[in-house]
Amino acid sequence: MVALAAGLLVVAPLVGRWLPAGEADVGPTELLEQTRAAVDEPWSGTVETEGTLQLPDADRFGGVAALFGERTTLRAWWRDPEHWRVDRLLTTGETDIRRNGDTTLEWSFERAEATYSRDPAIRLPRPADLVPPVLAERLLRGVSDADVSPLPTRRLAGESAAGLRVRPPSDLSSIGRVDIWTGQDSHLPLLVEVYATGQATPSFTSSLTDVSTEPPTDDVLAFEPTARTDVSVDDVLDIADAANQYAPVRPPATAAGLDLGPASDGAVGVYGEGTAQLIAIPLRDREADALRTQMAITPGVEQDTERTVVSVGPLGVLLTGGDGDGGWLLAGTLTRDALERAGRDVVAGFVFVDEAR
Amino acid sequence: MIHAELSKLLRNRRTWGTIAIIDALPTLVAVLLAMTDLGPRPGTGPAFLSAVLTDGTLFPLAALAMVLPLFLPIAVALVAGEAVAGEAQQGTLRYLLIRPVGRTRLLVAKLVAVMAFVVVTVLVVAVTSYVVGVLLLGDQTVTVTGPTTSISGSPMSTPELVGRTGLAFAYAMLCMLGVAAVALFLSTVARSPLGAAMGAMTLLVASTLLLTLDAAQALHPYLLTRHWLAFVDLFRDPIRWDEVVRGVLVQGAYVVVFLGAAWASFTTKDITD
Amino acid sequence: MSATPTSATADDVRRVIRTDALTKRFGRVTAVDAVALDVREGDVYGFLGANGSGKTTTVRMLLGLVLATSGDIEVLGEPMPGSARAVLPRVGALVEGPGTYPHLSGRANLALLDATGADGPRRTRTRRIDEALERVGLASVDGRPARAYSLGMRQRLGLAAALLRRPDLLVLDEPTNGLDPQGIHEIRTLLLELNREGTTVFLSSHLLAEIEQMCTRVGVLDGGRLVLQDQMDALRGPTGRTEVRTPDLEEARRLLATMPDLEVESTVDEHEGGRLLVRGAEPADLNARLVEAGVRVTLLSPERRHLEDVVLAATTSGTDRFGRAGASA
């Protein structure tokens, strides 16, 4: 009797997964539309992201390496792309980002700091960019019906989810494929898996482990600092924002054949879209050197006097120049060749602007 | 019978020694923090430890986060491991059984005694850490003027803080019930109390180790220690219940399985010690 | 000692312990093999067996500590271990040495035991404990923790625990273990006193002398089998021979040889003079005939068996396995 009870208890957690997934009742075209539109839909839930990408970990980029190289648990409340809250849960506390119209608030429990900022045009990736609806929408930019094929349905977060396999339309992309499963009830992407070319296991996954489509209430989204909280306002969000605002350079209009995107309004260039995207950030010598040192000890690094380059899964990182120089940091999902070509294009094509700016 | 077990537990000097040792750790940490004012770097160290520098009323939680992963479960494993095997080794088990004390009743009494130990220990830790926390730590002006800050940054009124702290301690006690069930089962099987305690500790260490291993992902939902630190979730805003609920279910499953096994093993056992 | 006739049937006396085909196997080893114990009310029952013969296992089965592989047990007229709740409160036991909480005093040990299932109201607990300690000679015991006790003191404490209640049945496994001769004597006196007051005593021991001195009934266990079980009087009953001791050994022998109805087995003990064993004689008649013929008789009595001889005859294997009084376990 005891053995029977034990057996039942061991099996219990598995039962949810064994429930059969229903047949997909939408075609790939409709599913693609649904998945894209999800970013504007309200939802809340728990997100697990898991990255296996061991990026060079330099101080000013610290958060990014953790984002792509670790398992993180996020709790998110999403009303629309301008009103949301994403908490990164840690066993020792949490760091939250809340977006309310044009202001962004970052809260760190352990530092007891709340920092307000405007959302700049150019910034480094942050946890809120990796929740499945946002990530899916970004990866699906430039993807047409011809690039997708259906996958068998799966049971995810308690509902049947229809799958789409996306092949990058651009052959510059280092991404082999992206598999996205979208819930048939919630119409939200529940699981996004990004595979590097030729890889059988995903380099990065983001999944909604439980989800509700109720719009989040104001009191969840609002932030009310207490007397103990250090409140400050930040003009410059991160290193990309700083470079974009203050570096006296302008990137060239194309790199490796990709056009400069509309978001680029300063020194930082963003090229391409969707699965083939590249960001080019000008770095001063001190910042560039610190990063170069970190890159030099990353497995698979290639370094000469012209540039330092390393590929981690589908992500390529290239830093132009040699020891003691400033340089352009190029990072994106481009093949090694395209990345090297883009590096040469940027170095050859950037211009200095008036110092008075 | 329960009365006899409790008096046995409370009259044992070792019980109080163990509680004193467990209680000494957070007290020492509070003194060190008060002297140096150095909190752990973000992302390291036990939960709440950086927050107590500004708010001493959170120190009971920091203390809980300190003793819950290691000190408390080891003490519980020792006490519960001794429950049956210790009596057997002293030769008192057979005399209890021929009083007669029913085997099931003895097992229940032992479990109650172990849980009494947990409750007393946790309460002692809570009270002392609150006292040292308020006396030694925190910015007094802030403490009296404003509500406490939740993990998510929102204000938490005093009744709310007390309620959530109570829940957290209750949750910790439930987690220890899981350990107690395992150790009690081993205590009915093992020949020596130390063997039973070591067995339970091995499970704890293995569970903690496997949790850090991504390759063991498939096992994670079954691990005893998986959700222990989820009491932290009670201080987020809104409260994140799912980990806590899962934790309760896992501990419940451990309690059912291992108490069942303990009962099955003990009631059919030949007492030959 | 009261002598119950060997021929008495089950209906006449109440059975305090009765087992039927009691068997215990540990894996492949048969520790106790089809034992049929029969202990009657008022007995001082000696359960004799070498170490490892299955005595302790049997005792544990009687008390419900070890569960029998097969067979039935009845203690005080009720099945065990099924009616343990009703039976065990009427039983006091000492099994394989006493068990004490080492950090508590003797008195606290007894109080704790009493609290686990009171033998009386709580307010009389102190008195009951005092009485029990008094009976076993520990009345003046102080507050030292039990770990400081000698083996003998601990043995007495264990006995006191068994006597906390006024048991109808005392089951004692090697109760004199660790006691000095004086202590052994005291315990023996105590047990006989309790027996007179109506307590049936089941005494398991490997010491033949101990059993022979105290018991009214004996069961002998050998290799897990009950090879012998009878009243002590019956076991030590007359052999049918008459023992004659005389200084005039040759004359006596000659005279007896002339009597065709007698059979003489004679041995000569050099220190005490002659000794003759005569089969088929009626002692009084034999005495008359010898004296009439002028043979001096020092002693003439019906010969009785010795327990030792009976036990040795019943147990098949080695004789050295039975210790004599004083031999260590």
mmCIF file of C-alpha atoms in Angstrom, chain B residues 24-128:
data_model
loop_
_atom_site.group_PDB
_atom_site.id
_atom_site.type_symbol
_atom_site.label_atom_id
_atom_site.label_comp_id
_atom_site.label_asym_id
_atom_site.label_seq_id
_atom_site.Cartn_x
_atom_site.Cartn_y
_atom_site.Cartn_z
ATOM 1 C CA ALA B 24 24.656 31.227 17.586
ATOM 2 C CA LEU B 25 25.253 31.502 13.837
ATOM 3 C CA PRO B 26 22.746 34.263 13.033
ATOM 4 C CA THR B 27 23.653 36.070 16.229
ATOM 5 C CA LEU B 28 27.321 36.018 15.256
ATOM 6 C CA VAL B 29 26.456 37.264 11.777
ATOM 7 C CA ALA B 30 24.380 40.096 13.251
ATOM 8 C CA VAL B 31 27.247 41.162 15.480
ATOM 9 C CA LEU B 32 29.714 41.065 12.588
ATOM 10 C CA LEU B 33 27.365 43.008 10.329
ATOM 11 C CA ALA B 34 26.772 45.609 13.016
ATOM 12 C CA MET B 35 30.500 46.022 13.537
ATOM 13 C CA THR B 36 31.565 46.182 9.909
ATOM 14 C CA ASP B 37 28.420 47.394 8.167
ATOM 15 C CA LEU B 38 29.513 45.263 5.202
ATOM 16 C CA GLY B 39 26.699 43.472 3.441
ATOM 17 C CA PRO B 40 27.245 40.686 0.911
ATOM 18 C CA ARG B 41 27.633 41.667 -2.720
ATOM 19 C CA PRO B 42 24.327 41.525 -4.598
ATOM 20 C CA GLY B 43 23.520 38.039 -5.757
ATOM 21 C CA THR B 44 25.714 36.398 -3.121
ATOM 22 C CA GLY B 45 25.082 35.452 0.456
ATOM 23 C CA PRO B 46 21.817 34.488 2.081
ATOM 24 C CA ALA B 47 18.620 36.252 1.113
ATOM 25 C CA PHE B 48 17.756 39.442 2.983
ATOM 26 C CA LEU B 49 21.255 39.822 4.388
ATOM 27 C CA SER B 50 21.955 42.993 2.455
ATOM 28 C CA ALA B 51 18.542 44.395 3.309
ATOM 29 C CA VAL B 52 18.988 44.023 7.059
ATOM 30 C CA LEU B 53 21.632 46.732 7.046
ATOM 31 C CA THR B 54 18.865 49.257 6.597
ATOM 32 C CA ASP B 55 16.028 47.303 8.154
ATOM 33 C CA GLY B 56 16.719 45.192 11.229
ATOM 34 C CA THR B 57 13.178 43.857 11.374
ATOM 35 C CA LEU B 58 14.015 41.667 8.373
ATOM 36 C CA PHE B 59 16.781 39.900 10.271
ATOM 37 C CA PRO B 60 14.643 36.931 11.370
ATOM 38 C CA LEU B 61 14.249 36.141 7.660
ATOM 39 C CA ALA B 62 17.951 36.495 6.997
ATOM 40 C CA ALA B 63 18.524 34.189 9.961
ATOM 41 C CA LEU B 64 16.058 31.697 8.523
ATOM 42 C CA ALA B 65 17.827 31.844 5.165
ATOM 43 C CA MET B 66 21.096 31.147 6.986
ATOM 44 C CA VAL B 67 20.024 28.143 9.048
ATOM 45 C CA LEU B 68 17.507 26.561 6.672
ATOM 46 C CA PRO B 69 19.863 25.157 4.038
ATOM 47 C CA LEU B 70 22.253 23.331 6.382
ATOM 48 C CA PHE B 71 22.170 23.830 10.147
ATOM 49 C CA LEU B 72 18.520 23.170 10.760
ATOM 50 C CA PRO B 73 18.119 20.085 8.535
ATOM 51 C CA ILE B 74 21.265 18.503 9.977
ATOM 52 C CA ALA B 75 19.955 19.027 13.493
ATOM 53 C CA VAL B 76 16.601 17.584 12.489
ATOM 54 C CA ALA B 77 18.309 14.606 10.854
ATOM 55 C CA LEU B 78 20.251 13.961 14.051
ATOM 56 C CA VAL B 79 17.254 14.223 16.335
ATOM 57 C CA ALA B 80 14.909 12.231 14.090
ATOM 58 C CA GLY B 81 17.616 9.707 13.221
ATOM 59 C CA GLU B 82 17.963 8.960 16.886
ATOM 60 C CA ALA B 83 14.238 8.559 17.452
ATOM 61 C CA VAL B 84 13.947 4.807 17.012
ATOM 62 C CA ALA B 85 17.523 3.669 16.414
ATOM 63 C CA GLY B 86 18.667 5.525 19.540
ATOM 64 C CA GLU B 87 16.106 3.783 21.727
ATOM 65 C CA ALA B 88 17.075 0.481 20.154
ATOM 66 C CA GLN B 89 20.750 1.088 20.831
ATOM 67 C CA GLN B 90 20.115 2.032 24.461
ATOM 68 C CA GLY B 91 18.001 -1.076 24.845
ATOM 69 C CA THR B 92 15.004 0.991 25.868
ATOM 70 C CA LEU B 93 12.991 0.329 22.737
ATOM 71 C CA ARG B 94 11.974 -3.177 23.780
ATOM 72 C CA TYR B 95 10.864 -1.958 27.183
ATOM 73 C CA LEU B 96 8.743 0.757 25.630
ATOM 74 C CA LEU B 97 7.113 -1.755 23.307
ATOM 75 C CA ILE B 98 6.254 -4.178 26.091
ATOM 76 C CA ARG B 99 4.760 -1.475 28.292
ATOM 77 C CA PRO B 100 2.963 -1.806 25.812
ATOM 78 C CA VAL B 101 3.278 1.288 23.667
ATOM 79 C CA GLY B 102 1.769 0.594 20.243
ATOM 80 C CA ARG B 103 4.364 0.805 17.499
ATOM 81 C CA THR B 104 2.308 3.253 15.473
ATOM 82 C CA ARG B 105 1.760 5.358 18.557
ATOM 83 C CA LEU B 106 5.454 5.354 19.354
ATOM 84 C CA LEU B 107 6.243 6.475 15.824
ATOM 85 C CA VAL B 108 3.700 9.296 16.022
ATOM 86 C CA ALA B 109 5.021 10.371 19.415
ATOM 87 C CA LYS B 110 8.546 10.418 18.019
ATOM 88 C CA LEU B 111 7.477 12.518 15.063
ATOM 89 C CA VAL B 112 5.644 14.937 17.331
ATOM 90 C CA ALA B 113 8.744 15.236 19.511
ATOM 91 C CA VAL B 114 10.950 15.934 16.479
ATOM 92 C CA MET B 115 8.521 18.555 15.254
ATOM 93 C CA ALA B 116 8.432 20.079 18.721
ATOM 94 C CA PHE B 117 12.194 20.342 18.466
ATOM 95 C CA VAL B 118 11.854 22.076 15.102
ATOM 96 C CA VAL B 119 9.230 24.483 16.403
ATOM 97 C CA VAL B 120 11.237 25.354 19.504
ATOM 98 C CA THR B 121 14.424 25.803 17.477
ATOM 99 C CA VAL B 122 12.766 27.949 14.826
ATOM 100 C CA LEU B 123 11.025 30.079 17.443
ATOM 101 C CA VAL B 124 14.221 30.578 19.394
ATOM 102 C CA VAL B 125 15.984 31.617 16.176
ATOM 103 C CA ALA B 126 13.110 33.938 15.236
ATOM 104 C CA VAL B 127 12.955 35.661 18.601
ATOM 105 C CA THR B 128 16.692 36.076 19.144
#
